[in-house]
Tab-separated table of C-alpha atoms in Angstrom:
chain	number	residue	atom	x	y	z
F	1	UNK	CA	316.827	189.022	149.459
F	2	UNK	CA	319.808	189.396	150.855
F	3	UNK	CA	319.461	191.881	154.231
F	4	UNK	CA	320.916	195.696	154.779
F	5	UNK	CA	323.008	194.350	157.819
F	6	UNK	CA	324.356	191.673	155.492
F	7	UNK	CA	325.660	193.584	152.983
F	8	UNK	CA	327.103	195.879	155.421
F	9	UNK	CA	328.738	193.328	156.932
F	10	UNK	CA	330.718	192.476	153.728
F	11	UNK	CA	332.279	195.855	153.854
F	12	UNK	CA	334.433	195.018	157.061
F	13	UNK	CA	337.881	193.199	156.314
F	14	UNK	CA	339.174	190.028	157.312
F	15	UNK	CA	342.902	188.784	156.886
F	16	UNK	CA	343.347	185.359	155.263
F	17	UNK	CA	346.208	184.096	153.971
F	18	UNK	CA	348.823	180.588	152.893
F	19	UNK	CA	348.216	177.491	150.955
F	20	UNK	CA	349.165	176.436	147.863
F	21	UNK	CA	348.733	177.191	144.423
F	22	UNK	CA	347.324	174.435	141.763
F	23	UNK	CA	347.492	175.159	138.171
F	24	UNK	CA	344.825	174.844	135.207
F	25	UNK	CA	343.002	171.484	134.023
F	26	UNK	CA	343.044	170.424	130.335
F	27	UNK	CA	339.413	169.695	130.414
F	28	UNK	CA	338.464	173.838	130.388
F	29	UNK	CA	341.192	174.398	127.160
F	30	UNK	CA	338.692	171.817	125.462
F	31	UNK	CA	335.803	173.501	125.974
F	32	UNK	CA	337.274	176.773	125.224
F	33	UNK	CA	338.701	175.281	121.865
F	34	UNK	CA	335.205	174.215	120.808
F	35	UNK	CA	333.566	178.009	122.127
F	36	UNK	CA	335.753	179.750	119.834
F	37	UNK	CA	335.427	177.815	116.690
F	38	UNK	CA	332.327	179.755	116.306
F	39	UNK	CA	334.751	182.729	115.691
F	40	UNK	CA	336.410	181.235	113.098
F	41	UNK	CA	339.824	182.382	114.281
F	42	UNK	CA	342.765	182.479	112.822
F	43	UNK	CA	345.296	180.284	114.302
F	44	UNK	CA	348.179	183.598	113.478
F	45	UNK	CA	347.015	186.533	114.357
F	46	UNK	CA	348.861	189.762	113.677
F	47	UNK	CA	347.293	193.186	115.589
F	48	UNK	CA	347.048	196.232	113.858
F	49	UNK	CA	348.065	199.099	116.105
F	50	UNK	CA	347.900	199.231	120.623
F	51	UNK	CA	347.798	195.699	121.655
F	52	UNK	CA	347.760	197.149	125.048
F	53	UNK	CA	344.398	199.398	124.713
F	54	UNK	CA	343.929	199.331	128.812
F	55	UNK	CA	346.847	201.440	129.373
F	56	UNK	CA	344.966	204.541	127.791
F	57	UNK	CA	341.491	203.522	129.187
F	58	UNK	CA	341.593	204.424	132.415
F	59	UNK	CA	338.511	205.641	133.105
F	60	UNK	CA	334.958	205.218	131.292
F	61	UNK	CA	331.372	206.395	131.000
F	62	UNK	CA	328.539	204.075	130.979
F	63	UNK	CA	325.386	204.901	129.163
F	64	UNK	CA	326.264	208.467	130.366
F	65	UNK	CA	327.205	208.187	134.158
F	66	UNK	CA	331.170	209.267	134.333
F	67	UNK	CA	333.757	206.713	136.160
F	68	UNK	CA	336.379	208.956	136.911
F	69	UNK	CA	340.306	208.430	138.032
F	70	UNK	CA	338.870	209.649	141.421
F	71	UNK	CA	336.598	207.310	141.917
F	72	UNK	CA	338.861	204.369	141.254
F	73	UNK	CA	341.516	206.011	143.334
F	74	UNK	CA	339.173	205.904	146.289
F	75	UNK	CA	338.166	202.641	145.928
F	76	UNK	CA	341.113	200.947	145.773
F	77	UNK	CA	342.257	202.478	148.752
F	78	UNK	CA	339.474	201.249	150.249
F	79	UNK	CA	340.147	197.726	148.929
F	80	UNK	CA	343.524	197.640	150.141
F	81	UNK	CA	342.805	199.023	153.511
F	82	UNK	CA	345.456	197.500	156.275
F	83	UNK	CA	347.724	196.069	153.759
F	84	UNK	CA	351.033	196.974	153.960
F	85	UNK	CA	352.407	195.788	151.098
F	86	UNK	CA	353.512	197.593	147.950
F	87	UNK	CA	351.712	196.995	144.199
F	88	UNK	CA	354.359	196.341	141.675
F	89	UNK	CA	353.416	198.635	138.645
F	90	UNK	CA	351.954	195.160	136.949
F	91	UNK	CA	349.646	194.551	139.756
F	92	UNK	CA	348.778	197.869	140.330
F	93	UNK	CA	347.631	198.002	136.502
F	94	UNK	CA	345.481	194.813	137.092
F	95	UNK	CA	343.921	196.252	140.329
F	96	UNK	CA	342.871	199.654	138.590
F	97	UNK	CA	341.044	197.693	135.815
F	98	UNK	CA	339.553	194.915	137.834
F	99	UNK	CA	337.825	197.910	139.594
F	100	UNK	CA	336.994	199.778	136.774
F	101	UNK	CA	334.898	196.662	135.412
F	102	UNK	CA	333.745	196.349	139.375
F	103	UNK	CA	332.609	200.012	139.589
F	104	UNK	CA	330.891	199.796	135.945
F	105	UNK	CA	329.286	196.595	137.084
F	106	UNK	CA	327.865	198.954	140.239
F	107	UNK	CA	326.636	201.514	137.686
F	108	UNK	CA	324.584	199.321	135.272
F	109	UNK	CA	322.950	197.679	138.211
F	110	UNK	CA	321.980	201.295	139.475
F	111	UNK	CA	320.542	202.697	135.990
F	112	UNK	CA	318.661	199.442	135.692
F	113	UNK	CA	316.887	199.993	139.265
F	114	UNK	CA	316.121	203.884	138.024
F	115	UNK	CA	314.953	202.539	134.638
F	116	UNK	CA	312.578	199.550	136.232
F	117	UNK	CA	311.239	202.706	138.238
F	118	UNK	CA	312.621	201.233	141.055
F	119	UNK	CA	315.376	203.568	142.383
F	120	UNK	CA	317.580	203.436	145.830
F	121	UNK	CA	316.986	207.114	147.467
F	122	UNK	CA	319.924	208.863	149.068
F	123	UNK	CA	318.170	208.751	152.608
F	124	UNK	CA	318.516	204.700	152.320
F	125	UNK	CA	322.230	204.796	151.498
F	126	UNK	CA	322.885	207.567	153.886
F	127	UNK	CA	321.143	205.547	156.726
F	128	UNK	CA	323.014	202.078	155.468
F	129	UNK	CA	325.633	203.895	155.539
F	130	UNK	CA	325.180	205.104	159.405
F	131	UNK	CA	324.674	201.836	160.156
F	132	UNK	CA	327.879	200.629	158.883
F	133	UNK	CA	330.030	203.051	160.916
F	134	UNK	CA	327.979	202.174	163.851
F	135	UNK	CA	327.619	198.534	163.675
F	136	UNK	CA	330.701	197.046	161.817
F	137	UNK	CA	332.893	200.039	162.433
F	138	UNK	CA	331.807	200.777	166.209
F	139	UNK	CA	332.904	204.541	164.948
F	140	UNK	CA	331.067	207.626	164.857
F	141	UNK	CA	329.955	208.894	161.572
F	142	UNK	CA	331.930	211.758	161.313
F	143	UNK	CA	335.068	209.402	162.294
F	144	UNK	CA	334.553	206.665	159.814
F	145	UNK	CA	334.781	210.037	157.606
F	146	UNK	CA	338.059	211.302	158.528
F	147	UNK	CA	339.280	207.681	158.602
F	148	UNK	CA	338.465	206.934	154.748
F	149	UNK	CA	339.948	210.288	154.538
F	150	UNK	CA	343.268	209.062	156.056
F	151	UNK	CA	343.636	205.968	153.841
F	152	UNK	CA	343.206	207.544	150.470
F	153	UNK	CA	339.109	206.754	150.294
F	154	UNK	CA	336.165	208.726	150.661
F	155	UNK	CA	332.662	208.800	152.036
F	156	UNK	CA	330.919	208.742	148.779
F	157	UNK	CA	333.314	206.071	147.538
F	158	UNK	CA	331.418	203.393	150.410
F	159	UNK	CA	328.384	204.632	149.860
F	160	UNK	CA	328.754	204.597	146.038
F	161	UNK	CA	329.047	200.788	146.835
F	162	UNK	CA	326.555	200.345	149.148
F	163	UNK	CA	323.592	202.271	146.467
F	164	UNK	CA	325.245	199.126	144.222
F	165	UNK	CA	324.560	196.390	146.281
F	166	UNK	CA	321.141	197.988	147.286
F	167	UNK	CA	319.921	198.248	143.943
F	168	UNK	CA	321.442	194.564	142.967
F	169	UNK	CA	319.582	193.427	145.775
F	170	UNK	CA	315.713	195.140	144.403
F	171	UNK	CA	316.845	193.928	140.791
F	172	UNK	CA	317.311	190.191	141.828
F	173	UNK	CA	313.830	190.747	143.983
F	174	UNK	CA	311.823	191.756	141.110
F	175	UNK	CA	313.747	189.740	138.242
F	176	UNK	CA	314.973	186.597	139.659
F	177	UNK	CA	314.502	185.392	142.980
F	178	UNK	CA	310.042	184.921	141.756
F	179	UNK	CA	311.003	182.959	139.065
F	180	UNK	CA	313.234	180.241	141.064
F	181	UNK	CA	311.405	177.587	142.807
F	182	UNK	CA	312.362	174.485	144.947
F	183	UNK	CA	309.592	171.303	145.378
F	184	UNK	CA	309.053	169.310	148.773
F	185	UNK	CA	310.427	166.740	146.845
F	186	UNK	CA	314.064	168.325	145.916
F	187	UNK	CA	313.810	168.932	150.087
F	188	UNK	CA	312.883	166.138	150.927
F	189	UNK	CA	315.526	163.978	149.444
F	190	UNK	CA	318.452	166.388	150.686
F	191	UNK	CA	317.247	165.789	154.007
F	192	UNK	CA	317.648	162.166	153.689
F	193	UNK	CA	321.150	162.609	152.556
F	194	UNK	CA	321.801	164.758	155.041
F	195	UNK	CA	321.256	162.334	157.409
F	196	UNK	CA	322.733	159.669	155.537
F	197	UNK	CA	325.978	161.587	155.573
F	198	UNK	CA	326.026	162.496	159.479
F	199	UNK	CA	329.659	161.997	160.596
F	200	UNK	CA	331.418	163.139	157.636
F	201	UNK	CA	333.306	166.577	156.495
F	202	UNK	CA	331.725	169.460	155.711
F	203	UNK	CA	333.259	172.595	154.493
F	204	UNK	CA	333.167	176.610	154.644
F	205	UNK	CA	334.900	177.415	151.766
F	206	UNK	CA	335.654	181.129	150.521
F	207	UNK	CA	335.172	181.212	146.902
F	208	UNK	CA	336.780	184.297	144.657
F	209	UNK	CA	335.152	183.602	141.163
F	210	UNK	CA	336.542	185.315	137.792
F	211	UNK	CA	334.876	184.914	134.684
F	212	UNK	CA	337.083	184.104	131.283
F	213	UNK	CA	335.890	183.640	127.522
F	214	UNK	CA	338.927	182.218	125.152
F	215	UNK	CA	339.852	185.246	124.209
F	216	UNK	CA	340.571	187.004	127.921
F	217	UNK	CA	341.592	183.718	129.078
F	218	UNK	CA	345.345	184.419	129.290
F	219	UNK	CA	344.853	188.361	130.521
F	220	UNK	CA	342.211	186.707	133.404
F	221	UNK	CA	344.385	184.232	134.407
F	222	UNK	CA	347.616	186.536	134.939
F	223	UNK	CA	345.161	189.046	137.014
F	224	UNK	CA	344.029	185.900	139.410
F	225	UNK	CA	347.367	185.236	140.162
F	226	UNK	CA	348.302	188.489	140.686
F	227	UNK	CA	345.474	188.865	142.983
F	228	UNK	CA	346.627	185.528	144.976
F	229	UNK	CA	349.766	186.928	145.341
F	230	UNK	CA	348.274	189.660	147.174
F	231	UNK	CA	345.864	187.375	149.154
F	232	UNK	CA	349.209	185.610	150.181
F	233	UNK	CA	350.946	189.263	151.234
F	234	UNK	CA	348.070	189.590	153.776
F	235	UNK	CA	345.352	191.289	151.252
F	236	UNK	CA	341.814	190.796	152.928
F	237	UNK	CA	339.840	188.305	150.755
F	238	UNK	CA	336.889	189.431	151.744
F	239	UNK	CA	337.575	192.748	150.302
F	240	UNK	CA	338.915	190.943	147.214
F	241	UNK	CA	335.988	188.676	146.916
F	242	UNK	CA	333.323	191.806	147.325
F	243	UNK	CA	335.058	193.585	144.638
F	244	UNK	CA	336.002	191.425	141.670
F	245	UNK	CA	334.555	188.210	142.091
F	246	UNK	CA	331.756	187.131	139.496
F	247	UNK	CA	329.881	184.788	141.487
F	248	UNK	CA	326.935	185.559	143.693
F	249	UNK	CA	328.467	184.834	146.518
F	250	UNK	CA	330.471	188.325	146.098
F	251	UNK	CA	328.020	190.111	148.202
F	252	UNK	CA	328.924	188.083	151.203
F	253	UNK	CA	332.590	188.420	150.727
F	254	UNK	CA	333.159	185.671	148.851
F	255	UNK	CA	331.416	183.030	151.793
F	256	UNK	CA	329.978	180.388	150.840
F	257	UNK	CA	328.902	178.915	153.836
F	258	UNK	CA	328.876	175.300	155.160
F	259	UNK	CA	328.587	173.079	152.457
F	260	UNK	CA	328.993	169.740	151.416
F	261	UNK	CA	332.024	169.153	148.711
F	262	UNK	CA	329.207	167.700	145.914
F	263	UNK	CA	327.236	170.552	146.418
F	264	UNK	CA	330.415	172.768	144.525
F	265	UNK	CA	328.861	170.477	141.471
F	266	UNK	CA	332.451	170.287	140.299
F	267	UNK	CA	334.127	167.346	140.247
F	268	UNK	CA	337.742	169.084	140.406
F	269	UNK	CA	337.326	171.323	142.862
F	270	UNK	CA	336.137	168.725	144.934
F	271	UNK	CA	339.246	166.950	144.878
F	272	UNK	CA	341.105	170.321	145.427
F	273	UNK	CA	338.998	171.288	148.568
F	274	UNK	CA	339.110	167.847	150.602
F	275	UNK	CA	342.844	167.951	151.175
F	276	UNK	CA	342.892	171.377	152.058
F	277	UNK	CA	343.360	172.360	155.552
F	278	UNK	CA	341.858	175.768	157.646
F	279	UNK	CA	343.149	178.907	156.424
F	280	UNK	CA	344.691	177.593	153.217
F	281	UNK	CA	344.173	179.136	150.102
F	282	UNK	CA	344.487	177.679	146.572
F	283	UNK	CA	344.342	178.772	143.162
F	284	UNK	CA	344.196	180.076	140.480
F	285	UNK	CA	342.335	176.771	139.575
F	286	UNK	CA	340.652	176.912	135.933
F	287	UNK	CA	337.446	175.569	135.721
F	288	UNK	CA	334.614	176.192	133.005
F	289	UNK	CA	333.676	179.393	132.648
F	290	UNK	CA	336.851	180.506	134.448
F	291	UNK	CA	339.014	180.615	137.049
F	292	UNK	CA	338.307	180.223	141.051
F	293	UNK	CA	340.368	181.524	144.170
F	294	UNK	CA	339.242	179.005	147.318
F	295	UNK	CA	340.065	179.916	151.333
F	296	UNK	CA	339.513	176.631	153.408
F	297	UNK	CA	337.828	178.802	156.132
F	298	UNK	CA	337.109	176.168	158.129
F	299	UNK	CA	336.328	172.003	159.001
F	300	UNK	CA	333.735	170.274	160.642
F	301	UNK	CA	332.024	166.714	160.941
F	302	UNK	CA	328.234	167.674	159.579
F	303	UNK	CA	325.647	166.998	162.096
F	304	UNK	CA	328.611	166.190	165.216
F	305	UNK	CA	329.107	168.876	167.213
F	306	UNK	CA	332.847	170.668	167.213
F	307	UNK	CA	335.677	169.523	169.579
F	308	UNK	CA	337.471	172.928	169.024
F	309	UNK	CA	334.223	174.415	170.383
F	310	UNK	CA	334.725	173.202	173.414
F	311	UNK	CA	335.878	175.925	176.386
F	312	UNK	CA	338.561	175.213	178.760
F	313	UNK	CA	339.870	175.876	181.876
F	314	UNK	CA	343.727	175.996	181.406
F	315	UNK	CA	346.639	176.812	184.403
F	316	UNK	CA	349.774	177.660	182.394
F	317	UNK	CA	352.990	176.587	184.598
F	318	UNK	CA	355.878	178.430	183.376
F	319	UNK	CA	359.857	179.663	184.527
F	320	UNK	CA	361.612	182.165	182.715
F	321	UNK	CA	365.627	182.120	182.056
F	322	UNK	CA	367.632	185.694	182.161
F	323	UNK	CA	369.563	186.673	179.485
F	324	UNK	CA	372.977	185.771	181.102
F	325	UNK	CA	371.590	182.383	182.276
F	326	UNK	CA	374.130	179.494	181.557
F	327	UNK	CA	373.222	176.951	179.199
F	328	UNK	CA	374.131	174.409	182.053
F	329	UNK	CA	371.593	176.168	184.517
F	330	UNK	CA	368.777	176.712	182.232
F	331	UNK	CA	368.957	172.763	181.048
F	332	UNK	CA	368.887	171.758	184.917
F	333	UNK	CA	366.129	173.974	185.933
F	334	UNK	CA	364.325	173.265	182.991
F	335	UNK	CA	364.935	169.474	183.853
F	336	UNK	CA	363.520	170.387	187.177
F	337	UNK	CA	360.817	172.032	186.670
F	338	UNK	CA	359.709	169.155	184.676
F	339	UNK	CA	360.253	166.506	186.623
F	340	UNK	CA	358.115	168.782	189.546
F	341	UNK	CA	355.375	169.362	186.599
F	342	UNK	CA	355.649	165.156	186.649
F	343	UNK	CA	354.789	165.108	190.366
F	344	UNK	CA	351.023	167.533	190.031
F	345	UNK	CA	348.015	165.405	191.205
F	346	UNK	CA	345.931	167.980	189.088
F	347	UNK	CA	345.448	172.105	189.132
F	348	UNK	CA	345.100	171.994	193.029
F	349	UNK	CA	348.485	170.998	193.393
F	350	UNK	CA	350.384	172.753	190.792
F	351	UNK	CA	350.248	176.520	192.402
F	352	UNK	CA	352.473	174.964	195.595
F	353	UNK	CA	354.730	172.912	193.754
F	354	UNK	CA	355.519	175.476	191.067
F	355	UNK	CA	356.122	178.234	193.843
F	356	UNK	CA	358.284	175.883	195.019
F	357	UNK	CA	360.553	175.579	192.048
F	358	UNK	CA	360.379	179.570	191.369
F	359	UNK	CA	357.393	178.557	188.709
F	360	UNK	CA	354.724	180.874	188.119
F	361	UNK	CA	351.031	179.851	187.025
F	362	UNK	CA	348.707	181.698	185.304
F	363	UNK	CA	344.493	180.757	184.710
F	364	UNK	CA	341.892	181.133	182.784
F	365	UNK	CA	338.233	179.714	182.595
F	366	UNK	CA	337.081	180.541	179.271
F	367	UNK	CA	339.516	179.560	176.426
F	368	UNK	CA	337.889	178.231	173.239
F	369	UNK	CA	339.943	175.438	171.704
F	370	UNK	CA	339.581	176.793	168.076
F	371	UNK	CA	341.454	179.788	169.984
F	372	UNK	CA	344.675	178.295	170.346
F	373	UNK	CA	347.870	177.676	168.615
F	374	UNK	CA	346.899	174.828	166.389
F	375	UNK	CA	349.642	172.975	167.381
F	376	UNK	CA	348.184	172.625	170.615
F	377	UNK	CA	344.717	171.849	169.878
F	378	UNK	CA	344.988	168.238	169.539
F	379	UNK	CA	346.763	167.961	172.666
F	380	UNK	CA	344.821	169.566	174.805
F	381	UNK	CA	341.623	167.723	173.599
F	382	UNK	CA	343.622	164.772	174.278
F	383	UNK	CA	343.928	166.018	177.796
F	384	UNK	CA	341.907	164.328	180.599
F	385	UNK	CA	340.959	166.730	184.056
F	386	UNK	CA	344.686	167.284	186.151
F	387	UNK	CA	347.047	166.152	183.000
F	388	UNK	CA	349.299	168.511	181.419
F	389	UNK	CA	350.502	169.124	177.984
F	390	UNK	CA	353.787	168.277	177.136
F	391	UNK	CA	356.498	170.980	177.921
F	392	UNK	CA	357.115	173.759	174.949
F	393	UNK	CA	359.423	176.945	174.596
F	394	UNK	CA	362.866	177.116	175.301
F	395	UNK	CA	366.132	177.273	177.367
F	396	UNK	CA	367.221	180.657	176.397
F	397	UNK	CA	363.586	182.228	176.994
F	398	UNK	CA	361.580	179.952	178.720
F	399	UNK	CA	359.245	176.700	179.422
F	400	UNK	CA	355.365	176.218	179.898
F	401	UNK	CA	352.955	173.597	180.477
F	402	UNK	CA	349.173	174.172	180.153
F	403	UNK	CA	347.211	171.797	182.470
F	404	UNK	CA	343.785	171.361	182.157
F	405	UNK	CA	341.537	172.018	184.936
F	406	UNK	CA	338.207	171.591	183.056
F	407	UNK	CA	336.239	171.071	180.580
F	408	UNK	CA	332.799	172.218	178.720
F	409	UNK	CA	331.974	170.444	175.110
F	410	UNK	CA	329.941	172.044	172.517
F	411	UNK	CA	326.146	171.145	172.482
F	412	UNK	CA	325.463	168.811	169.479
F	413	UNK	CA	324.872	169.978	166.441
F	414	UNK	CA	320.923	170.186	164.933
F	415	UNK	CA	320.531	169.116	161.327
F	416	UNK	CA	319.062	172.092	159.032
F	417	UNK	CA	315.686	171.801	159.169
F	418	UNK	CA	313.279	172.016	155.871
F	419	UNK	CA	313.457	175.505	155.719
F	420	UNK	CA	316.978	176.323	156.190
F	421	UNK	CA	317.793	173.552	153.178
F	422	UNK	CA	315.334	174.955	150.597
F	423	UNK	CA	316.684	179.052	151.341
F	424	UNK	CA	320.131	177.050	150.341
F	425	UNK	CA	319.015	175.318	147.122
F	426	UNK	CA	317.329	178.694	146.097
F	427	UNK	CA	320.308	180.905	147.275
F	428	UNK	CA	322.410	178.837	144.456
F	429	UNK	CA	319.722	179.173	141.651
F	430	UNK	CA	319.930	182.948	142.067
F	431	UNK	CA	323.168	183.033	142.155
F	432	UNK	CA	323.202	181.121	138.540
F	433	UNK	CA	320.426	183.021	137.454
F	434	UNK	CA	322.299	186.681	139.158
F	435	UNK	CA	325.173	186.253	137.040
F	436	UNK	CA	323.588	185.355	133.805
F	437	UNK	CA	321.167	188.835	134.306
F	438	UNK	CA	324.607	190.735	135.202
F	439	UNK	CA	326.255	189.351	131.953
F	440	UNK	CA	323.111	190.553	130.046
F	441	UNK	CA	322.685	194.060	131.219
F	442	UNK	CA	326.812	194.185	130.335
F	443	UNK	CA	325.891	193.244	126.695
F	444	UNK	CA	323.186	195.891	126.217
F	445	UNK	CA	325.547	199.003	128.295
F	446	UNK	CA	326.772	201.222	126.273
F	447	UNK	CA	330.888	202.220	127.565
F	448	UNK	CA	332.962	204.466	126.317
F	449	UNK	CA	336.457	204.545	127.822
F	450	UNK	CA	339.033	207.539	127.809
């Protein structure tokens, strides 16, 4: 089950962005070759007629329920909340339809909950939706309303989305999560790797999933990289992840926690995700099935606590240069006040001596590490009590030093217990099980499109 406040949570943004882009792997063109010689397809094929039937679809009605232009309108606002940028007419034709599927997704999963007698009730999406505002939003009700409002989106658009997730959540209850199981044994023996692998990288990856048979292959592909162009604008992934991505971790905004790299049971995206870096993002990378979209999140050594967890206590020593400050005055000041940072016995002696030299100095006692510049990570954790870093900025603007006055590391780390390893092993098997239960209620839908 996957909690109210958690899916509530996936509805807030959060910026990612950079990285690379790796391209698609021959392997997946063999096992698409061998899926589609059940067709029995021509190798020249010749259309008859629109080749292009999405650009007259543009809105559908599934077993009944109307999608409107409205409603996809209002959602897209909603996905592209805080972005700036401008959709070229291409992407903005990709975006429309990856929502349409996305909202008729959200409608199959709420007939089957009515159908299995097992409906969400307005009151629950009304008070989820409360919640939201509240919680994530720290806004009234009636502001979070005149806010969608503002951007293009709507009230019943988020809470369209939420009755969704809601009645995704009841379906997987009832229909998958009793039938997946996990032994003592299959715990037991992760535990001992766990252990066995204490000291080495482990990884929370972001993970946007989109799902390709041969023949949508080359229309799937040019939508992910589309939508990675947009990632790399400044789109939020975790809006992008909670809207079109096909794997279960969608509902979480495309999270897939900490993780080792063999537990992504693919070899090539493996190799892909242990040379990336914090914040990166790669992709389109074609795998079978598809095509993934990973964010590096973040690093860490499993079982060792975090250096960048550590909090500081920094004194930043700093002069300033004015704007009609020679070059040969602001390279002997700055040569001064250098040589005087030299001369500190520690932050005890730095606020004299930098008065002295016209410095100023500036504390604080509660910095994280993972806070700063990255840049300046390393150093400082390379810092002992009294040093300094080396000097950065500039002689037109300025110079600083951050000294380090003390120092609190993280407390170490606790290795998942029983529990917490078996909710993991069965949070994967539903997510297998999820998406094969999504692509079968697709099959049986009935969609008209206009």
């Amino acid at each position: 089950m996957i909690p109210i406040a958690k899916t509530l949570k996936t509805l807030t943004a959060a910026v990612f962005a950079g990285g690379l882009a790796l391209g698609g792997t021959p392997a997946h063109a063999q096992v698409a070759s061998s899926a589609a010689d059940a067709f029995n397809l021509p190798e020249d094929i010749s259309f008859i007629g629109n080749t292009d039937p999405n650009m007259r679809r543009a809105t559908a009605r599934v077993n009944g329920s109307i999608i409107t232009g409205t409603d996809i309108d209002h959602r897209i606002a909603l996905l592209l909340e805080g972005n700036n940028q401008e959709l070229s007419p291409e992407e903005e034709q990709a975006v429309r339809l990856q929502v349409l599927r996305n909202l008729i997704d959200e409608t199959i999963q709420v007939q089957e909950a009515i159908a299995l007698e097992m409906p969400v009730d307005q009151d629950e999406v009304e008070s989820a939706y409360n919640q939201y505002a509240l919680e994530l939003r720290n806004m009234p009700v009636e502001q979070l309303d005149e806010h969608l409002r503002s951007i293009g989106s709507s009230r019943r658009s988020v809470m369209r989305q939420i009755q969704g997730e809601l009645a995704w959540e009841r379906l997987l209850r009832r229909n998958v999560i009793p039938f997946v199981g996990v032994s003592d044994t299959e715990v037991e023996e992760l535990v001992k790797r766990l252990e066995a692998s204490r000291g080495t990288a482990e990884y929370r990856l972001g993970e946007i999933f989109l799902a390709a048979a041969p023949a949508t292959r080359e229309t799937v592909l040019a939508n992910a990289q589309q939508m990675v162009s947009q990632l790399r604008q400044g789109a939020s992934f975790v809006n992008y992840a909670r809207q079109f991505s096909e794997a279960s971790s969608a509902a979480a905004g495309g999270d897939l926690g900490w993780l080792r790299l063999e537990q992504l049971q693919n070899p090539q995206l493996e190799t892909i995700a242990r040379e990336m870096v914090p914040g990166q993002l790669v992709g389109p990378v074609e795998i079978p099935g598809g095509f993934s979209i990973l964010l590096m999140i973040d690093k860490r050594q499993i079982g060792m606590a975090d250096p960048r967890d550590a909090i500081l206590s920094l004194k930043q020593i700093g002069i300033e240069f004015a704007p009609d400050t020679s070059p040969e005055i602001a390279e002997a000041r700055g040569t001064a006040f250098i040589e005087a940072v030299d001369t500190m016995r520690g932050c005890g002696d730095a606020d004299a001596k930098a008065a002295a030299i016209g410095a100023t100095t500036v504390d604080n006692d509660g910095i994280a590490v993972r806070a700063l510049p990255e840049a300046l990570q390393g150093v400082l954790l390379g810092l002992n009590i009294g040093q300094a870093s080396p000097p950065f900025g500039d002689l037109t603007e300025g110079i600083r030093v951050l000294m380090l006055c003390g120092r609190d590391d993280p407390a170490p780390v606790a290795t998942p217990n029983a529990q917490q390893i078996a909710a993991q092993i069965e949070d994967e098997r539903v997510g297998k099980r999820a998406q094969r239960y999504r692509r079968d209620l697709r099959r049986d839908a009935v969609i008209e499109y206009n």
